[in-house]
Tab-separated table of C-alpha atoms and ligand atoms in Angstrom:
chain	number	residue	atom	x	y	z
S	203	MET	CA	-0.314	-0.105	-0.375
S	204	LYS	CA	0.674	3.745	-0.407
S	205	THR	CA	1.792	5.589	2.811
S	206	ILE	CA	1.397	9.378	3.285
S	207	HIS	CA	2.316	11.192	7.048
S	208	PHE	CA	0.422	14.262	8.167
S	209	VAL	CA	1.330	16.715	10.632
S	210	SER	CA	-1.749	18.986	11.794
S	211	LEU	CA	-0.446	22.062	13.581
S	212	GLY	CA	-2.531	24.978	14.760
S	213	CYS	CA	-6.889	24.529	15.770
S	214	PRO	CA	-9.535	21.487	16.144
S	215	LYS	CA	-10.888	23.621	12.967
S	216	ASN	CA	-7.641	22.187	10.951
S	217	ARG	CA	-7.126	19.077	12.563
S	218	VAL	CA	-10.942	18.564	10.822
S	219	ASP	CA	-9.365	19.166	8.095
S	220	THR	CA	-6.399	17.360	7.932
S	221	GLU	CA	-8.853	14.401	8.753
S	222	VAL	CA	-10.798	15.043	5.366
S	223	MET	CA	-7.755	15.226	3.475
S	224	LEU	CA	-6.604	11.365	5.568
S	225	GLY	CA	-10.239	10.620	3.951
S	226	VAL	CA	-9.495	11.554	0.422
S	227	ALA	CA	-5.693	10.161	0.608
S	228	GLU	CA	-7.587	6.594	1.742
S	229	ARG	CA	-9.737	6.787	-0.444
S	230	ALA	CA	-6.591	7.253	-2.978
S	231	GLY	CA	-5.110	3.934	-1.710
S	232	TYR	CA	-2.765	5.659	0.277
S	233	SER	CA	-2.823	4.085	4.296
S	234	HIS	CA	-1.548	6.643	7.375
S	235	THR	CA	2.262	6.199	8.709
S	236	SER	CA	3.261	7.675	11.761
S	237	GLU	CA	7.181	7.683	10.785
S	238	PRO	CA	7.339	10.170	8.247
S	239	SER	CA	10.996	8.343	6.595
S	240	GLU	CA	8.393	6.055	5.425
S	241	ALA	CA	5.683	8.112	4.006
S	242	GLU	CA	5.823	8.362	-0.162
S	243	VAL	CA	3.997	11.537	0.250
S	244	ILE	CA	4.015	14.082	3.397
S	245	VAL	CA	1.367	16.434	4.317
S	246	VAL	CA	1.615	19.897	6.355
S	247	ASN	CA	-1.688	21.061	7.191
S	248	THR	CA	-0.120	24.296	8.683
S	249	CYS	CA	-1.363	27.374	10.823
S	250	GLY	CA	-0.601	30.817	10.368
S	251	PHE	CA	-2.691	32.449	13.043
S	252	ILE	CA	-0.263	34.371	15.028
S	253	ASP	CA	4.149	34.357	14.801
S	254	ALA	CA	4.813	31.685	17.233
S	255	ALA	CA	2.361	29.602	14.906
S	256	LYS	CA	3.722	31.046	11.493
S	257	LYS	CA	7.078	29.860	13.000
S	258	GLU	CA	6.295	26.530	14.075
S	259	SER	CA	4.759	25.644	10.418
S	260	ILE	CA	7.508	26.864	8.871
S	261	ASP	CA	10.397	24.945	10.811
S	262	THR	CA	7.798	21.827	10.399
S	263	ILE	CA	7.721	22.032	6.353
S	264	LEU	CA	11.833	22.415	6.401
S	265	GLU	CA	12.587	19.441	8.840
S	266	LEU	CA	9.909	17.670	6.616
S	267	SER	CA	11.337	18.045	3.300
S	268	GLU	CA	14.422	16.538	4.596
S	269	HIS	CA	12.525	13.241	3.869
S	270	LYS	CA	12.580	14.175	-0.031
S	271	LYS	CA	16.246	13.096	-0.002
S	272	GLY	CA	14.853	9.609	1.361
S	273	ALA	CA	11.466	7.681	0.226
S	274	CYS	CA	9.674	10.938	-0.075
S	275	ARG	CA	8.236	11.846	-3.412
S	276	LYS	CA	5.936	14.144	-2.620
S	277	LEU	CA	5.843	16.929	-0.121
S	278	VAL	CA	2.165	18.837	0.233
S	279	VAL	CA	1.746	22.136	2.577
S	280	ALA	CA	-1.956	23.088	3.179
S	281	GLY	CA	-3.921	25.522	5.367
S	282	CYS	CA	-3.424	29.165	6.766
S	283	LEU	CA	-0.269	29.273	6.742
S	284	SER	CA	-0.403	28.537	2.699
S	285	GLN	CA	-3.760	30.319	1.938
S	286	ARG	CA	-1.813	33.350	4.041
S	287	TYR	CA	1.112	33.812	2.105
S	288	ALA	CA	0.714	31.704	-0.873
S	289	GLY	CA	2.833	33.830	-3.249
S	290	ASP	CA	6.162	33.862	-0.935
S	291	LEU	CA	5.964	30.259	0.076
S	292	GLU	CA	5.710	29.092	-3.541
S	293	LYS	CA	8.947	31.016	-4.650
S	294	ASP	CA	10.741	30.511	-1.272
S	295	LEU	CA	9.809	26.697	-1.064
S	296	PRO	CA	10.962	25.330	-4.322
S	297	GLU	CA	11.004	21.857	-2.247
S	298	VAL	CA	7.301	22.181	-1.789
S	299	ASP	CA	5.439	19.890	-4.507
S	300	HIS	CA	1.937	21.259	-4.207
S	301	PHE	CA	0.000	24.004	-1.781
S	302	LEU	CA	-3.331	24.068	-1.256
S	303	GLY	CA	-5.030	26.642	1.141
S	304	SER	CA	-7.591	26.648	3.343
S	305	SER	CA	-10.323	25.332	1.253
S	306	ASP	CA	-8.364	22.890	-0.895
S	307	MET	CA	-8.750	19.697	1.308
S	308	LEU	CA	-10.644	17.883	-1.419
S	309	LYS	CA	-7.685	18.824	-4.217
S	310	LEU	CA	-5.096	16.697	-2.423
S	311	GLY	CA	-7.045	13.323	-4.524
S	312	THR	CA	-5.748	15.633	-7.609
S	313	ALA	CA	-1.889	16.268	-6.419
S	314	LEU	CA	-1.682	12.653	-5.157
S	315	GLY	CA	-2.726	11.454	-8.913
S	316	GLY	CA	0.470	10.943	-11.279
S	317	ASN	CA	2.290	13.835	-12.412
S	318	ALA	CA	-0.211	16.660	-11.829
S	319	GLU	CA	0.985	20.456	-12.423
S	320	ARG	CA	2.183	22.360	-9.333
S	321	LEU	CA	-1.475	22.885	-7.486
S	322	LEU	CA	-1.542	26.448	-5.874
S	323	VAL	CA	-4.248	28.319	-3.510
S	324	GLY	CA	-7.147	28.631	-4.197
S	325	ASN	CA	-9.857	30.819	-3.046
S	326	PRO	CA	-10.470	30.838	0.718
S	327	ALA	CA	-14.238	31.011	0.649
S	328	ASP	CA	-15.190	28.196	-1.384
S	329	TRP	CA	-15.623	25.362	0.567
S	330	VAL	CA	-16.924	24.026	4.139
S	331	VAL	CA	-17.142	20.357	4.652
S	332	SER	CA	-20.132	18.048	4.378
S	333	ALA	CA	-21.109	14.834	5.638
S	334	SER	CA	-20.178	13.115	1.597
S	335	ASP	CA	-16.215	14.436	2.366
S	336	PRO	CA	-14.293	11.407	2.783
S	337	ARG	CA	-12.700	12.155	6.612
S	338	SER	CA	-10.768	9.624	8.734
S	339	VAL	CA	-11.301	10.993	12.728
S	340	SER	CA	-7.899	11.437	13.858
S	341	THR	CA	-8.833	12.115	17.475
S	342	ARG	CA	-7.905	9.949	20.857
S	343	GLY	CA	-10.742	7.451	22.293
S	344	ALA	CA	-14.395	7.676	20.776
S	345	SER	CA	-14.246	11.704	20.497
S	346	ALA	CA	-14.764	13.736	17.122
S	347	TYR	CA	-14.808	17.163	16.232
S	348	LEU	CA	-17.888	17.921	14.095
S	349	LYS	CA	-17.966	21.342	12.333
S	350	LEU	CA	-20.882	24.224	12.431
S	351	ALA	CA	-19.613	26.257	9.442
S	352	GLU	CA	-16.552	28.116	8.449
S	353	GLY	CA	-15.410	31.573	8.049
S	354	CYS	CA	-16.142	34.508	10.226
S	355	ASN	CA	-17.895	37.603	9.748
S	356	ARG	CA	-16.950	39.639	12.704
S	357	LYS	CA	-14.056	42.211	12.675
S	358	CYS	CA	-11.956	41.877	15.874
S	359	SER	CA	-8.858	44.072	15.551
S	360	PHE	CA	-6.501	41.487	16.558
S	361	CYS	CA	-7.204	38.489	14.338
S	362	VAL	CA	-7.058	37.922	10.529
S	363	ILE	CA	-8.965	34.722	10.338
S	364	PRO	CA	-11.966	36.352	8.194
S	365	GLN	CA	-9.181	37.193	5.945
S	366	ILE	CA	-7.294	33.666	5.760
S	367	ARG	CA	-10.661	31.574	6.020
S	368	GLY	CA	-13.224	33.728	4.437
S	369	LYS	CA	-16.761	34.795	5.266
S	370	GLN	CA	-18.956	32.500	7.618
S	371	ARG	CA	-20.442	29.832	5.548
S	372	SER	CA	-22.587	27.694	8.158
S	373	ARG	CA	-22.985	24.519	7.338
S	374	ARG	CA	-27.071	23.010	6.644
S	375	PRO	CA	-28.579	21.271	9.733
S	376	ASP	CA	-29.365	18.272	7.672
S	377	ASP	CA	-26.204	17.817	6.847
S	378	ILE	CA	-24.850	18.753	10.007
S	379	VAL	CA	-26.874	15.683	11.855
S	380	GLU	CA	-25.476	13.614	8.917
S	381	GLU	CA	-22.677	13.538	9.683
S	382	ALA	CA	-23.330	12.917	13.628
S	383	ARG	CA	-25.122	9.763	12.790
S	384	ARG	CA	-21.894	8.602	10.434
S	385	LEU	CA	-19.455	9.493	13.689
S	386	VAL	CA	-21.529	7.930	15.629
S	387	ASP	CA	-21.836	4.580	13.613
S	388	ALA	CA	-18.153	5.304	12.796
S	389	GLY	CA	-17.987	4.591	17.158
S	390	VAL	CA	-17.940	8.501	18.603
S	391	LEU	CA	-19.543	8.877	21.897
S	392	GLU	CA	-18.563	12.749	22.042
S	393	LEU	CA	-19.073	15.434	19.800
S	394	ASN	CA	-17.264	18.512	19.950
S	395	LEU	CA	-18.909	20.904	18.231
S	396	VAL	CA	-16.328	23.861	16.644
S	397	SER	CA	-16.714	27.051	13.960
S	398	GLN	CA	-15.056	30.211	14.166
S	399	ASP	CA	-17.911	31.882	15.564
S	400	THR	CA	-20.249	29.214	16.719
S	401	VAL	CA	-22.937	31.658	18.140
S	402	ALA	CA	-23.236	33.626	14.658
S	403	TYR	CA	-23.844	29.642	13.799
S	404	GLY	CA	-26.636	29.838	10.968
S	405	ARG	CA	-27.243	33.657	10.365
S	406	ASP	CA	-26.305	33.552	6.835
S	407	LEU	CA	-28.553	31.094	6.036
S	408	ASP	CA	-32.421	31.291	6.631
S	409	ASP	CA	-34.246	32.739	9.417
S	410	THR	CA	-35.573	29.066	10.302
S	411	VAL	CA	-31.298	28.143	11.298
S	412	ARG	CA	-31.032	28.382	15.173
S	413	LEU	CA	-28.039	26.861	17.073
S	414	ALA	CA	-30.087	25.717	20.029
S	415	GLU	CA	-32.127	23.681	17.666
S	416	VAL	CA	-29.101	21.814	16.008
S	417	VAL	CA	-27.290	21.228	18.907
S	418	ARG	CA	-30.420	19.974	20.228
S	419	ARG	CA	-30.874	17.699	17.250
S	420	VAL	CA	-27.282	16.453	17.201
S	421	ALA	CA	-27.869	15.536	20.900
S	422	ASP	CA	-30.499	13.774	20.055
S	423	VAL	CA	-28.711	11.501	17.728
S	424	PRO	CA	-29.066	7.848	18.904
S	425	GLY	CA	-25.764	6.740	20.314
S	426	VAL	CA	-24.624	10.237	20.784
S	427	ARG	CA	-23.167	10.610	24.766
S	428	TRP	CA	-21.706	13.994	25.021
S	429	VAL	CA	-21.869	16.790	22.808
S	430	ARG	CA	-19.874	20.014	23.748
S	431	LEU	CA	-19.603	23.539	22.349
S	432	PHE	CA	-16.726	25.553	21.637
S	433	TYR	CA	-16.296	29.086	20.601
S	434	LEU	CA	-19.269	31.111	21.698
S	435	TYR	CA	-18.672	34.389	20.978
S	436	PRO	CA	-19.903	36.688	24.337
S	437	GLU	CA	-23.161	38.274	23.309
S	438	LYS	CA	-26.275	37.590	24.524
S	439	LEU	CA	-27.156	33.952	24.544
S	440	ASP	CA	-30.062	32.296	23.236
S	441	ASP	CA	-32.888	31.153	26.178
S	442	ALA	CA	-32.760	27.651	24.379
S	443	LEU	CA	-29.152	27.468	24.101
S	444	VAL	CA	-28.630	28.252	27.952
S	445	GLU	CA	-31.364	25.555	28.695
S	446	LEU	CA	-30.362	23.224	26.833
S	447	LEU	CA	-26.418	23.571	28.625
S	448	ALA	CA	-28.661	22.943	31.622
S	449	GLU	CA	-30.654	20.470	30.986
S	450	HIS	CA	-30.327	18.372	28.103
S	451	PRO	CA	-28.624	14.972	29.434
S	452	ARG	CA	-26.374	14.519	26.556
S	453	VAL	CA	-25.185	18.375	25.962
S	454	VAL	CA	-22.611	18.667	28.941
S	455	PRO	CA	-22.219	22.055	31.348
S	456	TYR	CA	-19.159	22.910	29.899
S	457	VAL	CA	-18.391	26.435	27.651
S	458	ASP	CA	-16.010	27.884	25.852
S	459	MET	CA	-16.582	31.576	25.835
S	460	PRO	CA	-13.131	33.538	24.598
S	461	LEU	CA	-14.001	36.941	26.463
S	462	GLN	CA	-10.338	38.591	25.179
S	463	HIS	CA	-10.618	41.424	27.571
S	464	ALA	CA	-12.753	42.761	30.904
S	465	ALA	CA	-11.946	46.465	30.520
S	466	ASP	CA	-14.361	48.258	28.384
S	467	ALA	CA	-11.913	50.617	26.167
S	468	MET	CA	-9.788	47.608	25.864
S	469	LEU	CA	-13.057	45.402	24.530
S	470	LYS	CA	-14.064	48.572	21.960
S	471	ARG	CA	-10.579	49.080	21.165
S	472	MET	CA	-10.743	45.070	20.390
S	473	ARG	CA	-13.737	45.946	18.524
S	474	ARG	CA	-15.650	43.186	20.387
S	475	GLY	CA	-18.799	44.916	21.027
S	476	ASN	CA	-19.827	44.108	24.781
S	477	GLY	CA	-18.869	45.786	27.502
S	478	GLY	CA	-16.774	44.565	30.772
S	479	LYS	CA	-20.559	44.750	32.576
S	480	ARG	CA	-21.803	42.481	29.826
S	481	HIS	CA	-19.266	39.733	30.438
S	482	ARG	CA	-20.607	39.894	34.096
S	483	GLU	CA	-23.967	39.557	33.450
S	484	VAL	CA	-23.590	36.657	30.686
S	485	VAL	CA	-21.102	34.784	33.761
S	486	GLU	CA	-23.759	35.169	35.986
S	487	ARG	CA	-26.796	34.215	33.786
S	488	LEU	CA	-24.639	31.181	32.668
S	489	ARG	CA	-23.376	30.115	36.406
S	490	LYS	CA	-26.866	30.865	37.548
S	491	ALA	CA	-29.434	28.500	34.944
S	492	VAL	CA	-25.946	25.998	34.712
S	493	PRO	CA	-24.821	25.114	37.977
S	494	ASP	CA	-22.337	22.329	37.482
S	495	LEU	CA	-21.397	24.577	34.838
S	496	PHE	CA	-17.565	24.595	33.589
S	497	PHE	CA	-16.330	27.425	32.412
S	498	ARG	CA	-13.459	27.819	30.050
S	499	THR	CA	-12.400	31.480	28.708
S	500	ALA	CA	-9.587	33.090	26.864
S	501	PHE	CA	-7.970	36.379	27.227
S	502	ILE	CA	-5.457	38.899	25.375
S	503	VAL	CA	-2.831	40.794	27.479
S	504	GLY	CA	-1.071	43.494	25.579
S	505	HIS	CA	-2.966	44.810	22.909
S	506	PRO	CA	-2.249	47.859	21.825
S	507	GLY	CA	-3.185	50.806	24.287
S	508	GLU	CA	-4.023	48.349	27.179
S	509	THR	CA	-3.635	50.730	30.369
S	510	GLU	CA	-1.874	49.156	33.607
S	511	SER	CA	-5.479	49.701	35.219
S	512	GLU	CA	-6.927	48.241	32.569
S	513	PHE	CA	-4.776	45.340	32.854
S	514	GLN	CA	-5.611	45.598	36.913
S	515	GLU	CA	-9.600	45.719	35.629
S	516	LEU	CA	-8.896	42.167	33.852
S	517	HIS	CA	-6.733	40.721	36.452
S	518	ASP	CA	-9.946	41.853	39.175
S	519	PHE	CA	-12.484	40.230	37.050
S	520	VAL	CA	-10.894	36.775	36.775
S	521	GLU	CA	-10.579	37.086	40.154
S	522	TRP	CA	-13.926	37.447	40.428
S	523	ALA	CA	-15.129	35.103	38.130
S	524	GLU	CA	-13.156	32.063	38.915
S	525	PHE	CA	-13.339	30.783	35.926
S	526	ASP	CA	-12.646	26.846	35.683
S	527	ARG	CA	-9.807	27.003	32.757
S	528	VAL	CA	-7.947	30.469	31.199
S	529	GLY	CA	-6.008	30.630	28.219
S	530	VAL	CA	-3.728	33.602	28.529
S	531	PHE	CA	-1.951	34.860	24.984
S	532	HIS	CA	-0.098	37.787	24.990
S	533	TYR	CA	-0.861	40.099	21.731
S	534	SER	CA	0.987	39.289	18.417
S	535	ASP	CA	1.001	42.299	16.056
S	536	GLU	CA	-0.332	40.856	12.851
S	537	PRO	CA	0.204	42.936	9.940
S	538	THR	CA	-2.775	42.516	8.024
S	539	ALA	CA	-4.597	43.194	11.449
S	540	GLN	CA	-6.813	46.387	12.323
S	541	SER	CA	-4.512	46.568	15.308
S	542	PHE	CA	-1.200	46.824	13.394
S	543	SER	CA	-2.214	50.278	12.680
S	544	GLN	CA	-3.436	51.434	16.427
S	545	ASP	CA	-1.366	53.557	18.566
S	546	ASP	CA	0.398	53.025	22.049
S	547	LYS	CA	1.370	49.478	21.352
S	548	VAL	CA	2.685	47.586	24.770
S	549	SER	CA	6.261	46.322	24.582
S	550	ARG	CA	6.520	42.475	24.500
S	551	ARG	CA	8.427	42.854	28.204
S	552	THR	CA	5.287	44.504	29.638
S	553	ALA	CA	2.455	42.068	27.714
S	554	LEU	CA	4.885	38.789	28.831
S	555	ALA	CA	4.517	39.981	32.643
S	556	ARG	CA	1.558	40.564	32.387
S	557	ALA	CA	0.715	37.424	30.596
S	558	ARG	CA	2.353	35.736	33.451
S	559	LYS	CA	1.034	37.551	36.609
S	560	LEU	CA	-2.612	36.464	34.927
S	561	MET	CA	-1.651	32.675	34.403
S	562	LYS	CA	-0.217	32.610	37.872
S	563	LEU	CA	-3.668	34.014	39.217
S	564	GLN	CA	-5.497	31.543	37.238
S	565	ARG	CA	-3.239	28.639	38.489
S	566	GLY	CA	-4.355	28.708	42.096
S	567	ILE	CA	-8.141	29.045	41.265
S	568	SER	CA	-8.028	26.451	38.868
S	569	LYS	CA	-5.958	24.179	41.813
S	570	ARG	CA	-8.686	25.485	44.250
S	571	LYS	CA	-11.449	23.858	41.717
S	572	ASN	CA	-10.040	20.740	41.102
S	573	LYS	CA	-9.196	20.149	44.839
S	574	ALA	CA	-13.037	20.825	45.187
S	575	LEU	CA	-13.610	17.276	42.875
S	576	VAL	CA	-11.834	15.578	45.277
S	577	GLY	CA	-14.035	12.506	46.515
S	578	LYS	CA	-16.962	13.198	44.126
S	579	THR	CA	-17.809	10.461	41.339
S	580	LEU	CA	-17.875	11.574	38.243
S	581	GLU	CA	-18.922	9.761	34.519
S	582	VAL	CA	-15.342	9.375	32.554
S	583	LEU	CA	-15.053	8.959	28.818
S	584	VAL	CA	-12.333	6.249	28.877
S	585	GLU	CA	-9.655	7.416	25.749
S	586	GLY	CA	-6.983	5.053	26.143
S	587	PRO	CA	-3.591	4.407	27.512
S	588	SER	CA	-1.275	7.027	29.574
S	589	GLU	CA	1.343	8.466	27.159
S	590	GLU	CA	3.711	7.669	29.958
S	591	SER	CA	2.564	4.372	30.897
S	592	GLU	CA	1.204	1.289	28.503
S	593	LEU	CA	-0.461	0.241	32.284
S	594	VAL	CA	-2.402	3.448	33.140
S	595	PHE	CA	-5.385	4.476	31.384
S	596	VAL	CA	-6.622	7.935	31.186
S	597	GLY	CA	-9.705	9.360	30.727
S	598	ARG	CA	-11.744	12.958	30.760
S	599	HIS	CA	-15.052	13.748	32.757
S	600	ALA	CA	-17.434	15.797	30.844
S	601	GLY	CA	-15.641	18.824	32.641
S	602	GLN	CA	-12.377	18.499	30.319
S	603	ALA	CA	-12.280	19.063	26.695
S	604	PRO	CA	-9.794	16.729	24.221
S	605	GLU	CA	-6.379	17.917	24.360
S	606	ILE	CA	-6.898	21.434	26.326
S	607	ASP	CA	-8.416	20.518	29.796
S	608	GLY	CA	-6.130	17.774	31.255
S	609	VAL	CA	-7.081	14.013	32.045
S	610	VAL	CA	-8.006	11.744	34.610
S	611	PHE	CA	-5.991	8.574	35.404
S	612	LEU	CA	-7.882	5.921	36.483
S	613	SER	CA	-6.924	2.753	38.473
S	614	GLY	CA	-8.500	0.179	40.590
S	615	GLY	CA	-10.597	-1.528	37.443
S	616	GLU	CA	-9.909	-2.752	33.828
S	617	VAL	CA	-11.442	-0.504	31.340
S	618	ARG	CA	-11.256	0.546	27.598
S	619	PRO	CA	-11.106	2.507	25.182
S	620	GLY	CA	-14.782	4.412	24.262
S	621	GLN	CA	-16.260	3.350	27.507
S	622	LEU	CA	-18.104	5.433	29.731
S	623	ARG	CA	-17.139	4.673	33.568
S	624	SER	CA	-17.991	6.020	36.673
S	625	ALA	CA	-14.843	7.048	38.653
S	626	THR	CA	-14.453	8.200	42.473
S	627	ILE	CA	-11.611	11.612	42.760
S	628	THR	CA	-8.832	10.933	45.156
S	629	ARG	CA	-6.331	13.156	43.992
S	630	THR	CA	-5.513	16.333	42.151
S	631	THR	CA	-2.530	17.419	40.580
S	632	ASP	CA	-1.865	21.171	38.833
S	633	TYR	CA	-4.333	20.088	35.941
S	634	ASP	CA	-4.840	16.482	35.990
S	635	LEU	CA	-6.888	13.976	38.304
S	636	LEU	CA	-6.634	10.746	39.833
S	637	GLY	CA	-9.664	8.574	40.314
S	638	GLU	CA	-10.649	5.141	41.080
S	639	VAL	CA	-13.093	3.511	39.186
S	640	THR	CA	-16.293	2.384	41.059
S	641	ASP	CA	-18.543	0.729	38.702
S	642	ASP	CA	-18.840	-2.832	37.142
S	643	ALA	CA	-18.619	-2.355	32.863
S	644	GLY	CA	-20.988	-1.452	31.269
S	645	ASP	CA	-23.130	-3.408	28.171
S	646	ASP	CA	-22.456	-0.210	26.602
S	647	ALA	CA	-18.408	-0.942	26.407
S	648	ARG	CA	-17.531	-0.623	23.059
S	649	ASP	CA	-14.229	-1.008	21.396
S	650	VAL	CA	-12.810	1.797	19.369
S	651	VAL	CA	-10.855	1.766	16.652
S	652	ARG	CA	-8.568	5.043	15.504
S	653	THR	CA	-6.158	5.645	12.925
S	654	ALA	CA	-2.950	7.283	14.307
S	655	PRO	CA	-2.968	9.930	15.305
S	656	PRO	CA	-0.844	12.674	13.279
S	657	ILE	CA	2.376	13.824	14.677
S	658	VAL	CA	2.929	17.551	15.088
S	659	HIS	CA	6.774	17.971	14.912
S	660	ARG	CA	9.093	20.912	16.211
S	661	ALA	CA	11.666	21.782	14.442
S	662	SER	CA	14.217	24.447	13.521
S	663	ASP	CA	17.292	24.422	11.322
S	664	GLY	CA	17.667	28.200	11.044
S	665	ARG	CA	16.876	28.799	7.099
S	666	ARG	CA	14.901	31.430	6.696
S	667	VAL	CA	11.593	32.063	4.599
S	668	THR	CA	10.617	35.763	3.985
S	669	LEU	CA	6.685	36.128	4.774
S	670	ARG	CA	5.318	39.163	3.573
S	671	THR	CA	1.989	39.730	3.768
S	672	VAL	CA	-0.345	40.698	0.330
S	673	THR	CA	-3.205	42.697	1.490
R	286	LIG	S1	-14.754	36.542	16.410
R	286	LIG	FE1	-13.564	34.705	16.407
R	286	LIG	S2	-12.115	34.435	14.379
R	286	LIG	FE2	-14.049	35.844	14.351
R	286	LIG	S3	-12.678	37.838	14.064
R	286	LIG	FE3	-13.447	37.820	16.356
R	286	LIG	S4	-11.738	36.147	16.972
R	286	LIG	FE4	-11.371	36.276	14.910
């Protein structure tokens, strides 16, 4: 069989695109190898959102291009970096055989075929995944991402995603539900709903399409056990959605809502509409309606114009809100972002110091919240053996999203990937939990077979590739 190796960088949305390309490759007779030196074709699905992601993408391409001296016959670069810097990369990386953009996943079939001419990136707004596209899920255990829409219509000052991914294109509800069914048939129990701006789902379709209704339909697909919502923009939430989070037995009480800041003037500079007061109202409303809610959010510090007192306001807000988990990012000055032209840039040193301070505060809060779970019995979705030992299995409770929120290390019973088991939490570390299995294996125990997940490489060989942004 022909072999192909994938590296998927960046966010879960990119991960779904990688999985579609993996599906295309499998249809073309390729099997995935986790060993790049054995692969005839290597595909790097890049991220190009901020400087650190760009560097990681280029380092990865350069490292993997070394395999062209060995078994590799074709090197394909796809995704956001490729879309954003099409001209520069095509010129500076002659060793890359084909470039695919963020809407070109299905074109991988052409790139794999015979002596196809060098493919170059297409229009970023051409495509959104559909249930009929081939897709091979690569996430661990019985979990998968389900994309609701592609692109974004907002104008946040710091963000270049709408330039890279185009305007929002929501999938039709029937198509989403159909894909949910297919994923469940393939052994998936947990569906993680993603898009760039999940709250805005359906606004580009007709008036009858509602996010809450689609979430409910997905959660009602027979066999689904957990549905989780990501990337909720902090605007007035639909009552029906809050009700689902509070009451639907298969919509987990988990919210991922990037708030970005808490000071009014900063939110205005960030073009994030709502002020800090509204943020407090959203947090209070969700906590009141969903008492066992796990709340994940993210903030950017060091955005142009951020004063010490505005940062302090954010710090106070985080102290008040006691989120379960917080991602803290220091601002990255991107040439085509609106914030690039804003005055009062904050020094990198100050931004890093603020990020450290906020993370320190949150570390204490997260630790306290984890400790409060000791003695509780939680339902845990078993993922598989831990990375440290084949003998220790890990799983996640409903408040732990895959690949981002830590895990539960399981002891005291035989478990299999894909099972939902009860575990009593006995100890905690900074991010993870230890749990003792307290039930017998249920009838619904199912074996879950997964292809090897794409491996992410980090490398640097000192060669420079110039990225100039074309506006
Ligand atoms: S809503 Fe998200 S993806 Fe859209 S512009 Fe804002 S930060 Fe970027």
